[in-house]
CSV table of C-alpha atoms and ligand atoms in Angstrom, one decimal:
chain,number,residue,atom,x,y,z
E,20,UNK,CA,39.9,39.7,18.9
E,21,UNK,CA,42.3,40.4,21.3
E,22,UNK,CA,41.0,42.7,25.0
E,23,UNK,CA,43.2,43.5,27.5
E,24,UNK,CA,41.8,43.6,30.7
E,25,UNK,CA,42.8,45.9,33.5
E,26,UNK,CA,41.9,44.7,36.9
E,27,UNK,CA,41.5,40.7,35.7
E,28,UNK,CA,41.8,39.3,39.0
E,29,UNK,CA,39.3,41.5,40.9
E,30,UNK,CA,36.0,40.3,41.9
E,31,UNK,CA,34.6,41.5,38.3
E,32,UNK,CA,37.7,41.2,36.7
E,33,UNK,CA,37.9,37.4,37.0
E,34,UNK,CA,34.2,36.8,35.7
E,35,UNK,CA,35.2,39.1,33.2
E,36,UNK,CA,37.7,37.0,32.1
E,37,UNK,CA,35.5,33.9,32.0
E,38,UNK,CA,32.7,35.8,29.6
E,39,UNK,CA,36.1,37.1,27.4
E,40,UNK,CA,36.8,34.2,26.9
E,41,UNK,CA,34.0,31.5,26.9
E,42,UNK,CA,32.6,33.7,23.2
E,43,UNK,CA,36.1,33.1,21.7
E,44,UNK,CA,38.1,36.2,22.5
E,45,UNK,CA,41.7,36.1,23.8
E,46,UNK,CA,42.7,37.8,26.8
E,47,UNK,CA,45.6,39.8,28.1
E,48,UNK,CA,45.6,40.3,31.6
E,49,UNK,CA,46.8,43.2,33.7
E,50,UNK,CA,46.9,43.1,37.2
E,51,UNK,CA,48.4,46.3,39.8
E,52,UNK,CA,52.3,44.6,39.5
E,53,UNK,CA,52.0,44.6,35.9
E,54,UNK,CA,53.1,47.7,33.7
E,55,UNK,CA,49.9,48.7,31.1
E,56,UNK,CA,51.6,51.0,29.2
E,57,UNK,CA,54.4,48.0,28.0
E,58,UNK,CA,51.1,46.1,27.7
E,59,UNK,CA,49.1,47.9,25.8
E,60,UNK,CA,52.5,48.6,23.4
E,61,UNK,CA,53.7,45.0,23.0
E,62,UNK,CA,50.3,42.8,23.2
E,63,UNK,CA,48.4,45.2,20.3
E,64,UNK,CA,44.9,44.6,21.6
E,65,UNK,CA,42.1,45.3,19.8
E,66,UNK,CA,39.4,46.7,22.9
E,67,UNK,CA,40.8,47.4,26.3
E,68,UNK,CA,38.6,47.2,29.7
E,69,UNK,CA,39.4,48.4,32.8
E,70,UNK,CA,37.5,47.5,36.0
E,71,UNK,CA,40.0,48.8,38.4
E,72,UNK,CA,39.6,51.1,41.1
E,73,UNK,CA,38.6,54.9,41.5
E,74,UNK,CA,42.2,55.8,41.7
E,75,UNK,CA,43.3,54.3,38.3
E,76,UNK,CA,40.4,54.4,36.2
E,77,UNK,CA,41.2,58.2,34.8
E,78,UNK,CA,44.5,58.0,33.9
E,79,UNK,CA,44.1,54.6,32.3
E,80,UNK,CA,41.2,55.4,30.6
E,81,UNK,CA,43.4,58.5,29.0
E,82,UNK,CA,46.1,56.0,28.2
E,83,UNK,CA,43.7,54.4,26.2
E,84,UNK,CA,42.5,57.0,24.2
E,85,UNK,CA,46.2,58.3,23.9
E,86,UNK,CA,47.0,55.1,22.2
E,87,UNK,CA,43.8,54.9,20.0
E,88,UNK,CA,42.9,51.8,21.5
E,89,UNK,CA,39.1,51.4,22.4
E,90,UNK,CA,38.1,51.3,25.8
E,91,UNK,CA,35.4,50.3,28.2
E,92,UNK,CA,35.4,51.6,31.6
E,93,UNK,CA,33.5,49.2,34.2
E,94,UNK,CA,35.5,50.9,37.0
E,95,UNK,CA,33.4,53.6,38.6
E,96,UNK,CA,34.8,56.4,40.9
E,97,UNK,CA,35.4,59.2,37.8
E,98,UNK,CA,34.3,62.9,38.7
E,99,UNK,CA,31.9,64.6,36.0
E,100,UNK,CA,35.1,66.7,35.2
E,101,UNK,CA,37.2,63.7,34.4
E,102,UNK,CA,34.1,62.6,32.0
E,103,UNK,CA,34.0,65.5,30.5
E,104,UNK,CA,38.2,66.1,29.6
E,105,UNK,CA,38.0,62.2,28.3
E,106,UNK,CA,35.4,63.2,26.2
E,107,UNK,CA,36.9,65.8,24.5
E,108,UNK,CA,39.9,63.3,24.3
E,109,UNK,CA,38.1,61.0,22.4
E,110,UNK,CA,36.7,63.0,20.3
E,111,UNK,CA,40.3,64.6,19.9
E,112,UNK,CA,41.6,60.8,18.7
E,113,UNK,CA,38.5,60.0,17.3
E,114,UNK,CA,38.7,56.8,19.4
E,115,UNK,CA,35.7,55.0,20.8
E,116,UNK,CA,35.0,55.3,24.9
E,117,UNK,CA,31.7,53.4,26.8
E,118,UNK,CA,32.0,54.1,30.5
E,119,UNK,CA,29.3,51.9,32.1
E,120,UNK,CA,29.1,52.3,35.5
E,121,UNK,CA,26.4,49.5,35.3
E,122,UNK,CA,26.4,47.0,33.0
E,123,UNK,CA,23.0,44.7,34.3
E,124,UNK,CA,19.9,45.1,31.7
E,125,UNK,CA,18.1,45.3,35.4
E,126,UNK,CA,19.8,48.2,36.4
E,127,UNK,CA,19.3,50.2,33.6
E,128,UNK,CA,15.9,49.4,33.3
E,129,UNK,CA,15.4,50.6,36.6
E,130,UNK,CA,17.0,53.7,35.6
E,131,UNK,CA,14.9,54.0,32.4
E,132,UNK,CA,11.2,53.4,34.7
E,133,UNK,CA,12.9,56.0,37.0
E,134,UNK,CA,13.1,58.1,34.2
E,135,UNK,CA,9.3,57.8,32.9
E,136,UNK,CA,8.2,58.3,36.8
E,137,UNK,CA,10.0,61.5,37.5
E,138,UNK,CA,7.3,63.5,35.6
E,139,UNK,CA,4.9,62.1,37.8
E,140,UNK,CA,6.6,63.2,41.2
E,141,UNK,CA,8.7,65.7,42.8
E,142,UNK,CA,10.5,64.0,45.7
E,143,UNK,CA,12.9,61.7,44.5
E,144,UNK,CA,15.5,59.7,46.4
E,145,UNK,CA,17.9,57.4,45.1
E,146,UNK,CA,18.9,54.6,47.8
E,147,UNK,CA,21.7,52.1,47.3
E,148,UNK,CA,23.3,49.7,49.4
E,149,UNK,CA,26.9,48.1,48.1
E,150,UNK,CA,29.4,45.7,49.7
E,151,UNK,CA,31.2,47.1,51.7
E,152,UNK,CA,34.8,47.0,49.9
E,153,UNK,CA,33.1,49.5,46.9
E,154,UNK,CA,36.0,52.5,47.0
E,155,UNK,CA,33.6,55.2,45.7
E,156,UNK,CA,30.6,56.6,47.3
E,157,UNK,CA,28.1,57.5,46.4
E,158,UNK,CA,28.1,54.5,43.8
E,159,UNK,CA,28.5,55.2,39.9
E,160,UNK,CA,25.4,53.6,39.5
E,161,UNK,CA,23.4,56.3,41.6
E,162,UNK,CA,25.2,59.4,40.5
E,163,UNK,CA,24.2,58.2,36.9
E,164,UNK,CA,21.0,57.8,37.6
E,165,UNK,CA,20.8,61.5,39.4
E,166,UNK,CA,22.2,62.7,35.7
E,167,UNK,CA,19.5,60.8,34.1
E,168,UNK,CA,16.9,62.5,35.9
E,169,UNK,CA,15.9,66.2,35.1
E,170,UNK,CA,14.2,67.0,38.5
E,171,UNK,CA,16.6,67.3,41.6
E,172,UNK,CA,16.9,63.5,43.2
E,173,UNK,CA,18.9,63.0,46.8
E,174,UNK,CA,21.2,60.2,47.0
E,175,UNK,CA,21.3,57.6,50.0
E,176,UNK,CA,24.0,55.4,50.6
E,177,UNK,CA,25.1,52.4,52.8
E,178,UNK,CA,27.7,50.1,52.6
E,179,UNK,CA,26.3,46.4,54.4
E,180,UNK,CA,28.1,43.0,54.7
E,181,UNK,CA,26.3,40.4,51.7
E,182,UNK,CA,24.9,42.8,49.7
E,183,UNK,CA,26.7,43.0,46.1
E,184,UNK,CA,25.0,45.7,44.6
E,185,UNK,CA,21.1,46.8,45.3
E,186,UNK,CA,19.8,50.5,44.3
E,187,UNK,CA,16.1,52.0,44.9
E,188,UNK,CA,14.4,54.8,43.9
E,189,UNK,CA,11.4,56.2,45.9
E,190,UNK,CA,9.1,58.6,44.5
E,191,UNK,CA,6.5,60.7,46.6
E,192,UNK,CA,3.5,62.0,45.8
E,193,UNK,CA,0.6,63.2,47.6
E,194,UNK,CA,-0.8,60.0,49.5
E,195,UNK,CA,1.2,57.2,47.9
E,196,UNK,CA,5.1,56.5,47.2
E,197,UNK,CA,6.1,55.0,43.8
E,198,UNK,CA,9.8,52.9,43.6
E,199,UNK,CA,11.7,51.2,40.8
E,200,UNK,CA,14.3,48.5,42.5
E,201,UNK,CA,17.3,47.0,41.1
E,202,UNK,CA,19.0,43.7,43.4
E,203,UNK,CA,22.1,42.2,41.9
E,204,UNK,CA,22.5,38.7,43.4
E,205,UNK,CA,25.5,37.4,41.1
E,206,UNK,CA,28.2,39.4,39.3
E,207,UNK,CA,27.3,37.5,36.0
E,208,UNK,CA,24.9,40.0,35.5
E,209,UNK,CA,27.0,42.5,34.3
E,210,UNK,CA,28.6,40.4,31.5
E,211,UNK,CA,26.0,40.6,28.6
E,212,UNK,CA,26.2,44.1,29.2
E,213,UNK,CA,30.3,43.6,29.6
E,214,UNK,CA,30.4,42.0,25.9
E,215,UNK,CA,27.9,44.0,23.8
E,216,UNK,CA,30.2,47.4,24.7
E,217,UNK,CA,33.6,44.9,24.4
E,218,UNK,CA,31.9,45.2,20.4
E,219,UNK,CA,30.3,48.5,20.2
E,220,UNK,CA,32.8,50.4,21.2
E,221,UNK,CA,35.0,49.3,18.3
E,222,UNK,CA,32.6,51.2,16.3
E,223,UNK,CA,32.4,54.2,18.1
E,224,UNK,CA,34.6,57.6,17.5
E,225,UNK,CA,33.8,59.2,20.7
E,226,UNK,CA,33.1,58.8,24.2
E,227,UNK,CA,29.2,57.3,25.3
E,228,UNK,CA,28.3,57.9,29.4
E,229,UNK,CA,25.9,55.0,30.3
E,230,UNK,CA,24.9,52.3,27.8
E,231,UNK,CA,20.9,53.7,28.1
E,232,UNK,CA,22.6,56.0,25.7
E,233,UNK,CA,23.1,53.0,23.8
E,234,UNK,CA,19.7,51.3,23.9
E,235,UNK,CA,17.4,54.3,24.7
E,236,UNK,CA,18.7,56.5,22.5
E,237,UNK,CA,16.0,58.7,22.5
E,238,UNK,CA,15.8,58.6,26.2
E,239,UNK,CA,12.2,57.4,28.2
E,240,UNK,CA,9.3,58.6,26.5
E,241,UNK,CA,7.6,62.0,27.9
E,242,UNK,CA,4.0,61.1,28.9
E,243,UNK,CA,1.6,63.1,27.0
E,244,UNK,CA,-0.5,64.8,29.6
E,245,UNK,CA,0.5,64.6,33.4
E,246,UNK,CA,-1.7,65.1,36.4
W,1249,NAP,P1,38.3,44.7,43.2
W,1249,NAP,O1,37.9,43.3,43.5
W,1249,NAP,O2,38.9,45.5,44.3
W,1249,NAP,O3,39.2,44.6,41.9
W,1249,NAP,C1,40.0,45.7,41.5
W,1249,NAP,C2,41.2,45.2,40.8
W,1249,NAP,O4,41.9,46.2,40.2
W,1249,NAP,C3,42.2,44.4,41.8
W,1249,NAP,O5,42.4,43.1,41.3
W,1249,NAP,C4,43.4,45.3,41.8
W,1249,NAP,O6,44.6,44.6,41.9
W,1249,NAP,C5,43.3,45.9,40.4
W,1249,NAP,N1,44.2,47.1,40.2
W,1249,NAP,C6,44.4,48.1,41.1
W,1249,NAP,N2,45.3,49.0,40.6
W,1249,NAP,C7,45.6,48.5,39.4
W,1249,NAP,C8,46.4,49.0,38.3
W,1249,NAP,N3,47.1,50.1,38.5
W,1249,NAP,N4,46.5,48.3,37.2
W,1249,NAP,C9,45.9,47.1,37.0
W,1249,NAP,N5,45.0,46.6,38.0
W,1249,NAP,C10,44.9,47.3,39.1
W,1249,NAP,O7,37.0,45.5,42.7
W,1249,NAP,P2,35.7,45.0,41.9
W,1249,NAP,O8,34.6,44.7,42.8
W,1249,NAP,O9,36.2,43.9,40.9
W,1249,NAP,O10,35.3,46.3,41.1
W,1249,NAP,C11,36.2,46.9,40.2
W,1249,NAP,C12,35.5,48.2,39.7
W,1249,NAP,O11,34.3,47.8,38.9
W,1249,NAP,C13,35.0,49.1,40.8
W,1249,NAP,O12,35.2,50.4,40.4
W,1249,NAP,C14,33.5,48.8,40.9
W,1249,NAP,O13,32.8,49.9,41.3
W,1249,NAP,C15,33.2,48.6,39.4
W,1249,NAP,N6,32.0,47.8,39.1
W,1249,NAP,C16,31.4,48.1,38.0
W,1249,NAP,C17,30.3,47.4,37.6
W,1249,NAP,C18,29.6,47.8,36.3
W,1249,NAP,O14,28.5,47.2,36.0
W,1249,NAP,N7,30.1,48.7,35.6
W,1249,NAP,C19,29.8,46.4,38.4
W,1249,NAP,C20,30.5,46.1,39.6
W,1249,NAP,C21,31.6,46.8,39.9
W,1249,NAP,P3,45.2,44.4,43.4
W,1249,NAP,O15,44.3,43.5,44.2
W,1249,NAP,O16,46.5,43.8,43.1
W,1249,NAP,O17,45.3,45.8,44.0
């Protein structure tokens, strides 16, 4: 298996390289001096990813799907409208899309609790603190988690020196607060998550927003009383 990565020597892109790689797969790299369309005609990969930057990620992402070539999208920054044209993209070339903009178990089992404890509390507010080189704010991460969430949730943000990626979200109800916390403290985190979409999306004929749609299909379970 052949994946060409877009972005390989960024912070993720070279630990993404390193996971490619150590289970077997071959890896063509692409880097902002490097033309991807040539790429992606003369190297025939099998599964492109692209953790690039905010400014990038849409139209490579459509380059992709233009060329029926798989694609997962680490790289977070894309408006809701640029989701939903790539969707209909993908579905038009009946070509597989995951965008992930987290691909820790931890974070989206935050997500998921956060999830099961919104019918439990009406004030919400998402909180997350990234390095402070992260292009887009507020993160992917949070604005994904606002989707996830049927009630109304604000979104906090700060950018601090040693963090990597950390995301809260606070809950308030009448005498008490509720939160569900997510600290990344190495980017290896992200590559489990990385390699199971590198092989899912092969399979796929359309475009998936967050891998919970992936694992929790059928979303978090509804309680069955609230009070
Ligand atoms: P980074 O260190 O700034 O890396 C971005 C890389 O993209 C750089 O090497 C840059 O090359 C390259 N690049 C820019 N334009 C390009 C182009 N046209 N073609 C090919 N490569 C290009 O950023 P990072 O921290 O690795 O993060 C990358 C993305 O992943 C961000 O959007 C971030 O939010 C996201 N992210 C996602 C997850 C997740 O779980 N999904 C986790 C962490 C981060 P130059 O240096 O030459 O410009």
């Amino acid at each position: 298996m052949k994946v060409l990565v877009a972005g390989y020597q960024g912070k993720m892109g070279k630990e993404a390289v390193k996971a490619i790689k150590n289970v077997g797969f071959e890896v063509v790299g692409v880097g902002s001096d490097d033309d991807l369309l040539n790429a992606i005609k003369s190297t025939h990969p099998d599964v492109m990813v692209d953790l690039t930057t905010p400014e990038q990620v849409a139209a490579h992402t459509r380059m992709a799907i233009e060329h029926n070539l798989p694609i997962v999208v680490g790289a977070t920054g894309l408006k809701s409208s640029d989701i939903d044209d790539l969707s209909a993209l993908a579905t038009h070339h009946k070509t597989g899309v995951i965008i992930a903009p987290n691909f820790s178990i931890g974070a989206l089992l935050m997500m998921h609790c956060a999830q099961i404890a919104e019918h439990f509390y009406d004030d919400i507010n998402i909180v997350e603190v990234h390095h402070p080189q992260k292009k887009d704010q507020p993160s992917g991460t949070a604005l994904r988690t606002a989707a996830m969430l049927s009630k109304s949730a604000t979104i906090q943000s700060r950018r601090q020196k040693g963090v990597i990626a950390d995301q809260t979200v606070y809950f308030g109800g009448e005498g008490e607060t509720f939160s569900v916390s997510h600290h990344t403290s190495d980017r290896t985190c992200f590559m489990a998550g990385l390699l199971f979409s590198i092989k899912k999306v092969m399979q796929l004929d359309c475009l998936v927003y967050g891998l919970d749609q992936l694992l929790f299909p059928n979303g978090a379970s509804a309680p069955v009383d609230v009070f």
